[in-house]
Each structure stands twice: as structure tokens, then as C-alpha cells.
mmCIF file of C-alpha atoms and ligand atoms in Angstrom:
data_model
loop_
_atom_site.group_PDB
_atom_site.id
_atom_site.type_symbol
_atom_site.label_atom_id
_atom_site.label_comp_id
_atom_site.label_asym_id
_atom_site.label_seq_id
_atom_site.Cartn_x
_atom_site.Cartn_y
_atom_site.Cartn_z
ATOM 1 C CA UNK A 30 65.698 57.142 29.107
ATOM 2 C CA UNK A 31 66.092 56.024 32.644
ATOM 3 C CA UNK A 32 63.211 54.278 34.744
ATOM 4 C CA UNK A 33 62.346 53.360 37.882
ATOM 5 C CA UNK A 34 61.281 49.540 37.843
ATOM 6 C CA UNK A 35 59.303 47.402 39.460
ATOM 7 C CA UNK A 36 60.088 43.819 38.247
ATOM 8 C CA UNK A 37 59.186 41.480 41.347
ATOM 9 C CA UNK A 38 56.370 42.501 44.151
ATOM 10 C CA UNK A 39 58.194 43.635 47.335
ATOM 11 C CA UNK A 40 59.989 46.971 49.314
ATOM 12 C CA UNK A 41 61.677 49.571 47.691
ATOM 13 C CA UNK A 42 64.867 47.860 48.096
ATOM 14 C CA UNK A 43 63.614 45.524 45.053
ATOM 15 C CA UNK A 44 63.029 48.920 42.900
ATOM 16 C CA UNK A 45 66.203 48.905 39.530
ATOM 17 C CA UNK A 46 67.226 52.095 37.735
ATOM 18 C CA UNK A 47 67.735 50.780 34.139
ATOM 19 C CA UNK A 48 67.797 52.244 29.847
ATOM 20 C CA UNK A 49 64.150 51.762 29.029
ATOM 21 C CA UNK A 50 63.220 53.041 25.439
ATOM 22 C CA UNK A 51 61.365 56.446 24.822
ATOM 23 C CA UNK A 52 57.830 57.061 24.987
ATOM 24 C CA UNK A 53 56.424 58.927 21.741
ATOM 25 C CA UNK A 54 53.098 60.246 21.910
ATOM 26 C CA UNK A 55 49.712 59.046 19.806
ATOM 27 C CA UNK A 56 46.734 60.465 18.822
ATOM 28 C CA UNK A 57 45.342 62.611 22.016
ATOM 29 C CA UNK A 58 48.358 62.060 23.722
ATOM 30 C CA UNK A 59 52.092 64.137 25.200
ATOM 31 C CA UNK A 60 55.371 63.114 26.612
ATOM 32 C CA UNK A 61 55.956 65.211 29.180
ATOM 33 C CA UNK A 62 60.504 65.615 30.297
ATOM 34 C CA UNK A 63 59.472 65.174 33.704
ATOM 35 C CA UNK A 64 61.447 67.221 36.441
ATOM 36 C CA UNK A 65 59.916 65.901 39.440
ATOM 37 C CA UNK A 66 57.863 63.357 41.214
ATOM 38 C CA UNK A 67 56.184 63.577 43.992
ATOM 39 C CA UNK A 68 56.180 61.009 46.683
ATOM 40 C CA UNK A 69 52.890 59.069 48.186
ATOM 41 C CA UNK A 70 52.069 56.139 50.253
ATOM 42 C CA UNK A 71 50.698 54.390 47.580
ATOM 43 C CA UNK A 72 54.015 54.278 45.887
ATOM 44 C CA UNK A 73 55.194 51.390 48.742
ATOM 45 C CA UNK A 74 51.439 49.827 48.509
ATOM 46 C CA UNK A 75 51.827 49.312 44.715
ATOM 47 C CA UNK A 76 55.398 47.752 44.252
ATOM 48 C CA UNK A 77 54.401 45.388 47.215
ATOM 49 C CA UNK A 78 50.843 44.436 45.410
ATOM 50 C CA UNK A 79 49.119 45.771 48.536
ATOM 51 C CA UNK A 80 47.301 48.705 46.430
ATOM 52 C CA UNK A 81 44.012 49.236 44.612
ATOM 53 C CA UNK A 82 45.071 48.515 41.250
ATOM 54 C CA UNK A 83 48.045 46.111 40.088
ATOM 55 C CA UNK A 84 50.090 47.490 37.140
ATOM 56 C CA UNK A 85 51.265 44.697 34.846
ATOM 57 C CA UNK A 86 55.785 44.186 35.515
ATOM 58 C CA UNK A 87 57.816 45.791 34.928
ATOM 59 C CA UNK A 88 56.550 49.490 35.844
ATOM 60 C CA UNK A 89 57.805 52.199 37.252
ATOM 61 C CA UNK A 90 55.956 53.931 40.602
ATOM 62 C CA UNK A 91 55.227 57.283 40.688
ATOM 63 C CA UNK A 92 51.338 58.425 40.825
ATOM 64 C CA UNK A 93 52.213 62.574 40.365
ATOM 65 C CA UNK A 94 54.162 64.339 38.337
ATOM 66 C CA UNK A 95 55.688 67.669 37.068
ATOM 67 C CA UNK A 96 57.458 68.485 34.117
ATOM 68 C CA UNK A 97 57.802 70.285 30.517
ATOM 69 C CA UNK A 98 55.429 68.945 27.547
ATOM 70 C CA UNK A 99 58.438 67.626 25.464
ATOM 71 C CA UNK A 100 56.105 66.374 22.261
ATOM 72 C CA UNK A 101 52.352 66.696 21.464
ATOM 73 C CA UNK A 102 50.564 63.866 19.336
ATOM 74 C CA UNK A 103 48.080 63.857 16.614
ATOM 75 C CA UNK A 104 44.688 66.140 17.032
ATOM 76 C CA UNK A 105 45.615 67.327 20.527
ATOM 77 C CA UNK A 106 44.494 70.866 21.233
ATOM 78 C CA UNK A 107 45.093 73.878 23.672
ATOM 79 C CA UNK A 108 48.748 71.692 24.632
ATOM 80 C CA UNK A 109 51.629 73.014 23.411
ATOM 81 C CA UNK A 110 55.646 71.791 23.904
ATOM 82 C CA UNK A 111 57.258 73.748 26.538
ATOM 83 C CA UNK A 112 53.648 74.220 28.920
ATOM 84 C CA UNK A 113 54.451 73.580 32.333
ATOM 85 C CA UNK A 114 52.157 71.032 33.591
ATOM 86 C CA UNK A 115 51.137 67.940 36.254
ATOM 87 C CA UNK A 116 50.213 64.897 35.773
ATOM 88 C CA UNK A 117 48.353 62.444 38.001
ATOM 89 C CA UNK A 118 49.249 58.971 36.039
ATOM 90 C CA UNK A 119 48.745 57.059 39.283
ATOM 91 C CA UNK A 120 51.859 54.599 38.700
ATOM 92 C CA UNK A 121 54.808 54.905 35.676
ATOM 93 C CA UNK A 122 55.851 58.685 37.226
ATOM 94 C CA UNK A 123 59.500 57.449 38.547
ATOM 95 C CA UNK A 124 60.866 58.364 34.596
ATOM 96 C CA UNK A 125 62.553 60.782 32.516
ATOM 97 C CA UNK A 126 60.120 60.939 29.864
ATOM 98 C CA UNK A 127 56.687 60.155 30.490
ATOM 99 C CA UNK A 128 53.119 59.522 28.291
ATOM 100 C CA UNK A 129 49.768 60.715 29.311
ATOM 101 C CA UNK A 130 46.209 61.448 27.550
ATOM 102 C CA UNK A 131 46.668 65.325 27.090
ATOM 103 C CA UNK A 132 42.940 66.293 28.447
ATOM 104 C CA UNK A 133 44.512 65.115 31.934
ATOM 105 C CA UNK A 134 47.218 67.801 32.274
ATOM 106 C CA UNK A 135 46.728 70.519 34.319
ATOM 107 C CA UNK A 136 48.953 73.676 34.063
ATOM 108 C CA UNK A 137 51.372 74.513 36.869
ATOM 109 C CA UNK A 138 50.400 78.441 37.894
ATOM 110 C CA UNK A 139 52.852 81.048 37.654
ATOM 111 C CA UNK A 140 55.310 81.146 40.841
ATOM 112 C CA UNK A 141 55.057 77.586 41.645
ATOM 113 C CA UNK A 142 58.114 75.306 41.250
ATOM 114 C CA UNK A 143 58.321 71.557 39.906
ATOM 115 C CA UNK A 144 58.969 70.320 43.184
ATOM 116 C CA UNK A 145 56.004 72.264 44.739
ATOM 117 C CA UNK A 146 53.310 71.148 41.896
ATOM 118 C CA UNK A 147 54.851 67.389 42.492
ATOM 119 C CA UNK A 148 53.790 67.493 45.308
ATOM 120 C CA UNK A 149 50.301 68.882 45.304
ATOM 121 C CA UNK A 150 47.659 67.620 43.417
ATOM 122 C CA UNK A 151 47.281 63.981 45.401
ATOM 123 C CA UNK A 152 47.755 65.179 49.152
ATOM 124 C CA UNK A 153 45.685 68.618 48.708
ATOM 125 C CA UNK A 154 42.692 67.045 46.592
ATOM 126 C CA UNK A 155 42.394 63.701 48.231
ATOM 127 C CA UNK A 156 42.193 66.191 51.915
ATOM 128 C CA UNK A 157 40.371 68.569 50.155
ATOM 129 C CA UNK A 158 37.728 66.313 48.998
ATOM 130 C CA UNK A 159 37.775 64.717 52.157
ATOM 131 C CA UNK A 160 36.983 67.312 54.376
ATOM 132 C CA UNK A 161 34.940 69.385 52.080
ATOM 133 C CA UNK A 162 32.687 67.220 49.617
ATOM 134 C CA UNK A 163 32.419 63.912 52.255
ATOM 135 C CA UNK A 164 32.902 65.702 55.993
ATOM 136 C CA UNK A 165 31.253 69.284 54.873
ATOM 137 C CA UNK A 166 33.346 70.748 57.442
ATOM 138 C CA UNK A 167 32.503 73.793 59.199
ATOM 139 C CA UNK A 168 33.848 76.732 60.217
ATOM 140 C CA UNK A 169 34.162 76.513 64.286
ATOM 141 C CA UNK A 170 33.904 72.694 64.073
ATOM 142 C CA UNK A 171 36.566 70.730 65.736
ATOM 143 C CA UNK A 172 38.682 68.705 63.414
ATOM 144 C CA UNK A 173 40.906 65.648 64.832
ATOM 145 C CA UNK A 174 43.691 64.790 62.180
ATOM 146 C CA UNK A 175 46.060 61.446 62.615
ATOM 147 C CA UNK A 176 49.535 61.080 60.970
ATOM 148 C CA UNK A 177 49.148 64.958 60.987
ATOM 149 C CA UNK A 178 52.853 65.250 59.614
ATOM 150 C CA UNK A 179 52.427 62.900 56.730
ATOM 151 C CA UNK A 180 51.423 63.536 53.108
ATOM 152 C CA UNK A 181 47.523 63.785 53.340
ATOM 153 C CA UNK A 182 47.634 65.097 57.300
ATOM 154 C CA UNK A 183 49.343 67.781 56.907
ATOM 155 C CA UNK A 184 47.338 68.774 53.922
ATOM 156 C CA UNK A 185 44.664 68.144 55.931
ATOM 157 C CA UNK A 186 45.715 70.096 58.730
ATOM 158 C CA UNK A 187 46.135 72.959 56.841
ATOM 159 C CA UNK A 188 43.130 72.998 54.674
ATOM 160 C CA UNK A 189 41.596 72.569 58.384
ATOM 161 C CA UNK A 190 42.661 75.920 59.126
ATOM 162 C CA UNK A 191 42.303 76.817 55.486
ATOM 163 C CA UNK A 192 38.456 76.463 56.300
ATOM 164 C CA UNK A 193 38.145 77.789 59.852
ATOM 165 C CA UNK A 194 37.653 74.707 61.846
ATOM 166 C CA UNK A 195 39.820 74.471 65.000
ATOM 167 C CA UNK A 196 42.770 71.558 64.416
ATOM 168 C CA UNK A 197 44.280 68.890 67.010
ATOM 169 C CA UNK A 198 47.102 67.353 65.367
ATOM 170 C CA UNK A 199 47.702 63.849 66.396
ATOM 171 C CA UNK A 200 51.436 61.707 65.285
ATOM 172 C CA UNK A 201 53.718 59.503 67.206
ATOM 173 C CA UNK A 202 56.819 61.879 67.303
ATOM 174 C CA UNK A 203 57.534 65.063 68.767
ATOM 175 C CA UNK A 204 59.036 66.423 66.033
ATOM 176 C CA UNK A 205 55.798 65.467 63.890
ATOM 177 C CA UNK A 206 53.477 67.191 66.204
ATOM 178 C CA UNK A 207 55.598 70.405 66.078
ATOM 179 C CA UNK A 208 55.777 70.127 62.420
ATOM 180 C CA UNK A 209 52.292 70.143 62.855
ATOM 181 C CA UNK A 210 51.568 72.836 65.377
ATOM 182 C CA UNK A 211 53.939 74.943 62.738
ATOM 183 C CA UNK A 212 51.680 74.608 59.743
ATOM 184 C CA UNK A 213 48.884 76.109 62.587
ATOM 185 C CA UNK A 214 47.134 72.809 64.114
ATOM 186 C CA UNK A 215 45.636 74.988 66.963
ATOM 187 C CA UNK A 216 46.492 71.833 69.414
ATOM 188 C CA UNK A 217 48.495 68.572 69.002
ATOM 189 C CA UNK A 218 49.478 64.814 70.807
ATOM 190 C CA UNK A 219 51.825 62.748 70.872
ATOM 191 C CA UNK A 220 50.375 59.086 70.382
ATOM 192 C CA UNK A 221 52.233 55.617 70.633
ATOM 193 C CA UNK A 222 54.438 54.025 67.601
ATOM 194 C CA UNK A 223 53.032 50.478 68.666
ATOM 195 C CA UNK A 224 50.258 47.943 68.435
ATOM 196 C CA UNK A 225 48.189 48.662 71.607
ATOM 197 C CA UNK A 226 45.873 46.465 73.989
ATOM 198 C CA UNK A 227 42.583 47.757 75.144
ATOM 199 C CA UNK A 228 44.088 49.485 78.129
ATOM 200 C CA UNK A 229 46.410 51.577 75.595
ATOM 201 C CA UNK A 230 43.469 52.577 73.260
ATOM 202 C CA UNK A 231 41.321 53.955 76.238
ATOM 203 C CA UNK A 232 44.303 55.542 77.145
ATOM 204 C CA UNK A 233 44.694 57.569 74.271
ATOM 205 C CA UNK A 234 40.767 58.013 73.321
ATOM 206 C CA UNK A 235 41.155 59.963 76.801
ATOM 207 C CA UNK A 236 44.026 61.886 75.351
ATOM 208 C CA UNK A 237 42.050 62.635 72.330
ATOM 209 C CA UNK A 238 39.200 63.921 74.061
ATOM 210 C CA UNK A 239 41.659 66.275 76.421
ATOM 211 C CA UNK A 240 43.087 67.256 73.289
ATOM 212 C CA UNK A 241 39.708 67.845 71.181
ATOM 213 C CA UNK A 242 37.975 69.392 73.926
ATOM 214 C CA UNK A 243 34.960 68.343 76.305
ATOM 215 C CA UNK A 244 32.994 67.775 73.108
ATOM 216 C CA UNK A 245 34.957 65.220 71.058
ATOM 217 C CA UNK A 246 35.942 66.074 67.156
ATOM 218 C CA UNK A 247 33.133 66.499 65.042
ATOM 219 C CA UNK A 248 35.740 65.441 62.567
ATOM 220 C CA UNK A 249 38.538 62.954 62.215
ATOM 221 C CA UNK A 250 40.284 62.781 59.533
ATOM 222 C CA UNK A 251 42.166 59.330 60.030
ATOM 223 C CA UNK A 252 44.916 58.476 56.899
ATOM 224 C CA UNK A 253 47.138 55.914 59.384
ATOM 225 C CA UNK A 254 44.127 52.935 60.556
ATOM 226 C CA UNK A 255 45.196 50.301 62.874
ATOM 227 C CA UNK A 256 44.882 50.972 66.696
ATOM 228 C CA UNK A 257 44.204 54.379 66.513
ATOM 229 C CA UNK A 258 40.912 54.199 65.089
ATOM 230 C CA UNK A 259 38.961 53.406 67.900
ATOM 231 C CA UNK A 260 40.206 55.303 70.506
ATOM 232 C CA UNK A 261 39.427 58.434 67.605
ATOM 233 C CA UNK A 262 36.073 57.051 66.726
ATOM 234 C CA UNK A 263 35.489 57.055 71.049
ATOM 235 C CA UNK A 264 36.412 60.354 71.079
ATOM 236 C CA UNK A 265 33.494 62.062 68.570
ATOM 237 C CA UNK A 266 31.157 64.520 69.334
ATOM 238 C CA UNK A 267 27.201 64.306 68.263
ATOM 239 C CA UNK A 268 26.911 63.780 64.480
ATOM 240 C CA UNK A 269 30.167 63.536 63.821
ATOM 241 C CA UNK A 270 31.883 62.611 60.803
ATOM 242 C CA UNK A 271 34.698 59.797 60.754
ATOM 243 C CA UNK A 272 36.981 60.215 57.275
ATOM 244 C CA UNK A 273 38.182 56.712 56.395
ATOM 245 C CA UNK A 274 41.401 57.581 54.200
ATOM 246 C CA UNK A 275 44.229 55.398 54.452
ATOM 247 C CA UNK A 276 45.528 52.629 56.666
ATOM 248 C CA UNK A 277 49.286 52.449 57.274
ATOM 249 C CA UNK A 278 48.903 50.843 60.507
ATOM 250 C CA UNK A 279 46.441 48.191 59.486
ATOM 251 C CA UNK A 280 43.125 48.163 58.191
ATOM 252 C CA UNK A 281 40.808 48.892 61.387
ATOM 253 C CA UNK A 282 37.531 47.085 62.735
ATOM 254 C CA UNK A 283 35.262 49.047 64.368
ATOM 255 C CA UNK A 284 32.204 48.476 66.890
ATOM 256 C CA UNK A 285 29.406 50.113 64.905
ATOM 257 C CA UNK A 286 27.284 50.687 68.442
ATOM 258 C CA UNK A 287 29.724 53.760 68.855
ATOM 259 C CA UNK A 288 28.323 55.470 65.835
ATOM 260 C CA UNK A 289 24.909 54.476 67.021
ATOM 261 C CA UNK A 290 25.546 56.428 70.777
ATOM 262 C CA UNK A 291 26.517 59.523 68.899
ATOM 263 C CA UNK A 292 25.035 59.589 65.272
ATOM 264 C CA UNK A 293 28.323 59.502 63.799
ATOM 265 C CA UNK A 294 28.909 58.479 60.149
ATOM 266 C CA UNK A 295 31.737 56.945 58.829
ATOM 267 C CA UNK A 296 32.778 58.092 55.512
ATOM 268 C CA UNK A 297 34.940 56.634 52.792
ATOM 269 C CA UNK A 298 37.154 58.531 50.905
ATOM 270 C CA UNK A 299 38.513 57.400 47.426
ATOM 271 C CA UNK A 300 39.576 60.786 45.815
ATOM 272 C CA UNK A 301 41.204 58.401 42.416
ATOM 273 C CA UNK A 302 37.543 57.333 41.848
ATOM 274 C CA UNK A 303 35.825 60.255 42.683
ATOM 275 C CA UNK A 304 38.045 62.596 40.133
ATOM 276 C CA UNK A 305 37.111 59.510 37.334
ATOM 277 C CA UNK A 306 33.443 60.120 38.442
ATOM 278 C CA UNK A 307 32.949 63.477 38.905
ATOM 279 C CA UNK A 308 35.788 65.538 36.841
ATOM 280 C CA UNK A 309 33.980 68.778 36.871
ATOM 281 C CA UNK A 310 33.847 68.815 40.360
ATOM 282 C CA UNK A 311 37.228 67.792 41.001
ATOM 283 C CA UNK A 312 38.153 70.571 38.848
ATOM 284 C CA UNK A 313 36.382 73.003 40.952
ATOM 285 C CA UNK A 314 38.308 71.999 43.764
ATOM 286 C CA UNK A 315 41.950 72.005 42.264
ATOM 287 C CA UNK A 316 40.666 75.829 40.930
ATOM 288 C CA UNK A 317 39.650 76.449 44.855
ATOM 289 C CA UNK A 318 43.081 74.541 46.114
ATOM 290 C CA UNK A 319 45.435 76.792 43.408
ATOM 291 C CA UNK A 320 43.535 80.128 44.694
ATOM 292 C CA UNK A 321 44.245 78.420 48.405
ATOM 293 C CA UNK A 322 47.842 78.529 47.488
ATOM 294 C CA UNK A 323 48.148 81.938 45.564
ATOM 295 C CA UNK A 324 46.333 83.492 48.796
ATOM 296 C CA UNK A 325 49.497 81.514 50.961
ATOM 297 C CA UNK A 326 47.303 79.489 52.952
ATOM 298 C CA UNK A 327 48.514 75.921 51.686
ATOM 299 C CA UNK A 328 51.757 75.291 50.687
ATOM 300 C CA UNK A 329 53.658 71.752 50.834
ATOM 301 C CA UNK A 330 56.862 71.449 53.019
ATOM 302 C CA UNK A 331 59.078 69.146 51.108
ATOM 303 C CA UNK A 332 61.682 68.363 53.508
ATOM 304 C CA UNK A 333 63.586 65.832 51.338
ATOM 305 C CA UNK A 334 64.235 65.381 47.946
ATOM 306 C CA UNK A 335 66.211 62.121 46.531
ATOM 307 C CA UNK A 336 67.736 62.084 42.532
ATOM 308 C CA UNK A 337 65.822 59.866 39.924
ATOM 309 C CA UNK A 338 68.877 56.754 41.207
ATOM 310 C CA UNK A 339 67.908 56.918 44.999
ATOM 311 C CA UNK A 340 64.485 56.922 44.176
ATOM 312 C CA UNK A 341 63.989 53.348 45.932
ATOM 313 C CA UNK A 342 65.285 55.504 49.622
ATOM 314 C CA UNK A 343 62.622 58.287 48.664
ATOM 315 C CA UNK A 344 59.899 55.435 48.815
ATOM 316 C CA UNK A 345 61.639 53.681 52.452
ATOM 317 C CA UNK A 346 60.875 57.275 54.237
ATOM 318 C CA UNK A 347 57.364 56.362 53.882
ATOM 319 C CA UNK A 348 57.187 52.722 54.184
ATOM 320 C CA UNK A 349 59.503 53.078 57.480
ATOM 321 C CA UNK A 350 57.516 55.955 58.954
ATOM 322 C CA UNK A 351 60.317 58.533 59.360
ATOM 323 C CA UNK A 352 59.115 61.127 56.488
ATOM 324 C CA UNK A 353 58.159 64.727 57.637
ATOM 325 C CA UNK A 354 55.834 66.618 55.096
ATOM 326 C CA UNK A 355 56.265 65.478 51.672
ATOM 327 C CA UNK A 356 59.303 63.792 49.820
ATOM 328 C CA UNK A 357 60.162 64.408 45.970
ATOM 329 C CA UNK A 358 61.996 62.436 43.828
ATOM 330 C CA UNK A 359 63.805 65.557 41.635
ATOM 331 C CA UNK A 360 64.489 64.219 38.175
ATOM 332 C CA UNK A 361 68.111 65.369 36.373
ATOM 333 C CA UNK A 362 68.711 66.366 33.020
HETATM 334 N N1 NAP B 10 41.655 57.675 50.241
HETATM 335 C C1 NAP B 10 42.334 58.251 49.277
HETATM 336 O O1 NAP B 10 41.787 58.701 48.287
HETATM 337 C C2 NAP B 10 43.813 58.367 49.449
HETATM 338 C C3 NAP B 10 44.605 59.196 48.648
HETATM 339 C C4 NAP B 10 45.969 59.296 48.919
HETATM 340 C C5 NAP B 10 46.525 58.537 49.954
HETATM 341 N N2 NAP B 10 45.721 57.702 50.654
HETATM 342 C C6 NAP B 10 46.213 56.888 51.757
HETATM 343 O O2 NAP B 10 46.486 57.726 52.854
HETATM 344 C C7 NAP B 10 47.506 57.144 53.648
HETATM 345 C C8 NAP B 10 48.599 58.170 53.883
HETATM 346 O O3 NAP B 10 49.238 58.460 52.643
HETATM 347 P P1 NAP B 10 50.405 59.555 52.578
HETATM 348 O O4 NAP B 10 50.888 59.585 51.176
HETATM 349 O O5 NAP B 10 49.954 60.793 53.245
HETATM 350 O O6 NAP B 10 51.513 58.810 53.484
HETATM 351 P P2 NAP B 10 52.647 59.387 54.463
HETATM 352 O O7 NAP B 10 53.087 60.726 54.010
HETATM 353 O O8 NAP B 10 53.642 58.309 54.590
HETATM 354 O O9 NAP B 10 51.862 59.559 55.836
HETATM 355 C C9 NAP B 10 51.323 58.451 56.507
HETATM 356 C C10 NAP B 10 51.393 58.653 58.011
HETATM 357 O O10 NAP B 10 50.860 57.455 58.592
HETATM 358 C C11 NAP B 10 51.430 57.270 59.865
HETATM 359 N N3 NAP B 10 51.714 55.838 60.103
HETATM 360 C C12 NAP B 10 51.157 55.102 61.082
HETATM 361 N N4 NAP B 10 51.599 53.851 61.052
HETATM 362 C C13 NAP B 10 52.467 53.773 60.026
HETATM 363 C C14 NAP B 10 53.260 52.729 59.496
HETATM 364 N N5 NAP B 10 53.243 51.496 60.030
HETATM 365 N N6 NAP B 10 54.044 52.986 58.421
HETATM 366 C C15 NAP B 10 54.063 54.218 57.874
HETATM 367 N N7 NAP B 10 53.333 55.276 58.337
HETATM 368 C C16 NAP B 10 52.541 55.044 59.410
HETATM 369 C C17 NAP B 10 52.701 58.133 59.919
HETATM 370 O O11 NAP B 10 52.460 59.128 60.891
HETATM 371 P P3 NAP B 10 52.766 58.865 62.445
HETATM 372 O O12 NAP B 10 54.133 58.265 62.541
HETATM 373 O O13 NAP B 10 52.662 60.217 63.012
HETATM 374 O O14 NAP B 10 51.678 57.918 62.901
HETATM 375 C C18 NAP B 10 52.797 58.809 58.554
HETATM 376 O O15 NAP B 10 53.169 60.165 58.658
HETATM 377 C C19 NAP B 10 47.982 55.903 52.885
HETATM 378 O O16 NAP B 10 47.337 54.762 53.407
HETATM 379 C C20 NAP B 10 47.517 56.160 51.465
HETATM 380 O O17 NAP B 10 47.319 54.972 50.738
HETATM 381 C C21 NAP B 10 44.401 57.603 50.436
#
């Protein structure tokens, strides 16, 4: 089968298409014939050894999945070949055929496509989580999301709206914040691609609290880091909530006497540890996210999708900050 490989940290110009040799499952476990493979920040973070964990080379990136159960191992139950399913491996995804544990499958509902359930599971829990189990947003509460047009914004944005708070999209394009605005942020901004000095941040905390409204957010959901954070965390109302998510634009310091002025908590969010900790929970959520999308009130806008051979360009979108809504890598037969 083919694979996408990692063989030397670096960009996704260092990722090789080459004839690996077929999974075949164990005991507890299925190959899944994957069709398509959805496409996450963390994918550039973990072939540059800039991520959480650090795969032994060569591997293939790839943290979500969906496909076809091809073969079933020994003593698995309630799995059968042919059951449409996703798969949250974390890294190895980028691959024709693919082996996972079978208990961590979860069925693709009726109606929904491969590229749509490829595309799911990370952005919508890891927002979901976010905003419900860490932020317990509330309905009428105004929520401030940054990179609003990216992978876990937009998810965020819409689960936002999704759970009746009132959403100011934030990105650095035009084009982003209408993306935004379309998905039904109730408000959005345009904020600057660059580092910025002190003068630029209070610039933009004042934007943010024109934007947010003479209150400030109670939350902000912040997946990008780097300059932006401050200005954000400036722009809170009373007992606010600050989501600490991702950091594309650097990992962020911040003066903790802001938190202290309004009783504002910062919160960290690691949804890949908190499904390993608390599965029944996480569960509940994907059950709430999949009703969420029957009812049409999430539903991810892939805007490109790249075959299994230009998988490496898939991964640059990301990594050179020029994706809209999500990517997919489509796998062919
Ligand atoms: N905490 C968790 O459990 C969890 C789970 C999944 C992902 N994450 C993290 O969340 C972050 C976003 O992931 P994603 O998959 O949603 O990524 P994504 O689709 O690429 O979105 C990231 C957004 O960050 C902004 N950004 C700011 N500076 C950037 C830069 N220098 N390079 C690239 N983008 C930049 C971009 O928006 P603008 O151009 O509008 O600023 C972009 O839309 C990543 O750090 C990822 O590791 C965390």
C-alpha cells in the first residue's frame, strides 16, 4: 500500500509517498481501507518534532480518519467488514490501509460522507470540550474566537452559536472573517498577520473590545497564541474564561495581574488527554456533536481536498496560514 512518510524532522516538503507493506489486524484489532483524512495543525507540529508526542521514523501523519473496516482480528465484537467508521489514531492516518484497536472506532451516521466525518471528530470535540466542559459557556454570553476560519475556530464559532452565546470572529484576512461571519459569527475583525510591539497590541485589545462590546468577552477561545493573546486577555469581561488551545503564532506569556483585575481564569485545553481520561464523557459529547449535525447546526466546510500523492501541499495550507475551513487529504482506490 502507499504511505505518507515522515523519515527526517522538518516541513511538509520533506514528507515521501512510497510501497510500504500491509497492515493485518491482531487480536482486538481492524484495518480500516481508508478513504479520507482529515487535515489538522498538528499534522505540521509532528513531522517538524514540535508536537506533544514524537512517533518513532518513519511514520506517516494523519491524526483522523475515515474509511471502510477492510478486516476484523481475533475476539473483536460488534465490528464488522464493510462498517463505515472514524478513527482518531493521532499520527499514521496519511495511508491506504490503516490498523487501529477496534473499541476506538466510532460509526460514521447515515448521510454523512468520508470527507465530512474526516473532518469532524478533532476540530468539533477539541471546541466542543473547550467551550462546554472547561468555559461552561452560556447562552447570552459573549464569546471572542481567534483564527475563527481555521480548523478548531470555526468549529468553535459555530458551536458558539450552536449554544446561544453571541460570536465575534477574529482572523487576519478578509476573506477569513467573512468565512466567518457566513458560518453566523454575529460580529467579526480583521487583526494583523505580524509580530506586533506594545503600541500594536493596545491597538487591537481596543478593537477587540469595540468588537466584543462595552463588556469585554466572557469567553475567548484563542487556538493561534503569539501577540494576540494579550490584547484578547485585555479585552475580558468580569469572570471571564480564557481557553488556551493552540499556538500557531508562538506560545504566549501573559501578565497574570490582568486575571487578578477581572477574576478571569485561564483554562487549558488538551481534548487528546481528556478523551484518554474521561471516555464516557467524551462519548457524550461526540453523541451531542452527531445530533448537532443531524439538526444542521454544525457542519465542516472543506474547501480543499488534495489526493493521497499531494498530501505534503495539504499539510503547507496550514503551516503557511492560507487554509479556509478544513482541508482533506481524499484517499484513491
Ligand atoms: N488543545 C487541543 O486539544 C487541540 C486540539 C486540536 C488542535 N489544537 C491546536 O489548535 C491550533 C489550531 O489547529 P487547527 O487544526 O485548527 O489549525 P488551522 O486550521 O491551521 O487554524 C489555525 C489558525 O491559526 C491562525 N494562525 C496564526 N498565526 C499562524 C501561523 N503563523 N501559521 C499558521 N496559522 C496561524 C490562522 O488564522 P489567522 O490567519 O486568521 O490568524 C489559522 O487559521 C494548533 O495549534 C493545534 O495544535 C489543539
Amino acid at each position: 500500500m502507499r504511505a505518507v512518510l515522515s523519515k527526517a524532522p522538518g516541513g511538509p516538503e520533506t514528507l515521501v509517498v512510497e510501497e510500504v507493506m500491509d497492515p493485518t489486524p491482531g487480536p482486538g484489532e481492524v484495518v480500516i481501507e481508508v478513504k479520507a483524512v482529515g487535515v489538522n495543525y498538528p499534522d505540521a507540529l509532528i513531522i517538524a518534532d514540535k508536537y506533544q508526542f514524537r512517533p518513532e521514523r518513519p511514520f506517516a501523519p494523519g491524526a483522523e480518519v475515515a474509511g471502510v473496516v477492510d478486516a476484523v482480528g481475533e475476539g473483536v465484537k460488534g465490528v464488522f467488514r464493510g462498517d463505515r467508521v472514524v478513527a482518531v489514531p493521532g499520527w499514521g492516518g496519511m495511508v491506504e490501509r490503516l490498523k487501529v484497536r477496534a473499541e476506538t472506532l466510532i460509526p460514521i451516521p447515515d448521510g454523512m460522507d468520508y470527507e465530512t466525518a474526516a473532518a469532524f471528530i478533532m476540530t468539533y470535540g477539541t471546541s466542543y470540550y473547550a467551550l462546554k466542559d472547561r468555559a461552561n459557556l452560556q447562552p447570552g454570553e459573549t464569546l471572542l474566537v481567534l483564527g475563527a476560519a481555521g480548523g478548531v475556530g470555526a468549529a468553535a464559532v459555530e458551536l458558539g452559536k450552536a449554544m446561544g452565546a453571541r460570536v465575534v470572529a477574529a482572523a487576519s484576512t478578509n476573506d477569513k472573517v467573512e468565512f466567518a461571519l457566513e458560518l453566523g459569527a454575529d460580529n467579526g475583525l480583521i487583526y494583523p498577520t505580524g509580530p506586533m510591539d506594545k503600541a500594536a497590541q493596545k491597538a487591537l485589545s481596543g478593537e477587540f473590545k469595540l468588537s466584543t462590546g462595552r463588556d469585554g468577552a466572557d469567553v475567548v477561545f484563542d487556538g493561534v497564541g503569539g501577540d494576540y493573546a494579550e490584547p484578547a486577555l485585555r479585552a475580558m469581561d468580569w469572570n471571564g474564561r480564557y481557553l488556551v488551545v493552540g499556538f500557531p503564532a508562538g506560545i504566549p506569556s501573559l501578565p497574570l495581574n490582568l486575571t487578578l483585575l477581572k477574576s478571569v481564569s485561564v483554562v487549558g485545553v488538551f481534548w487528546g488527554a481528556a478523551v484518554a481520561r474521561e471516555p464516557k464523557a467524551n462519548a457524550a459529547n461526540m453523541a451531542e456533536l452527531m445530533q448537532l449535525w443531524k439538526d444542521g447546526k454544525i457542519r465542516p466546510r472543506i474547501s480543499r481536498t488534495f489526493p493521497l500523492e499531494r498530501a505534503h501541499e495539504a499539510i503547507q495550507t496550514l503551516s503557511e496560514r492560507t487554509a479556509v475551513g478544513k482541508i482533506v487529504v481524499k484517499v484513491e482506490d
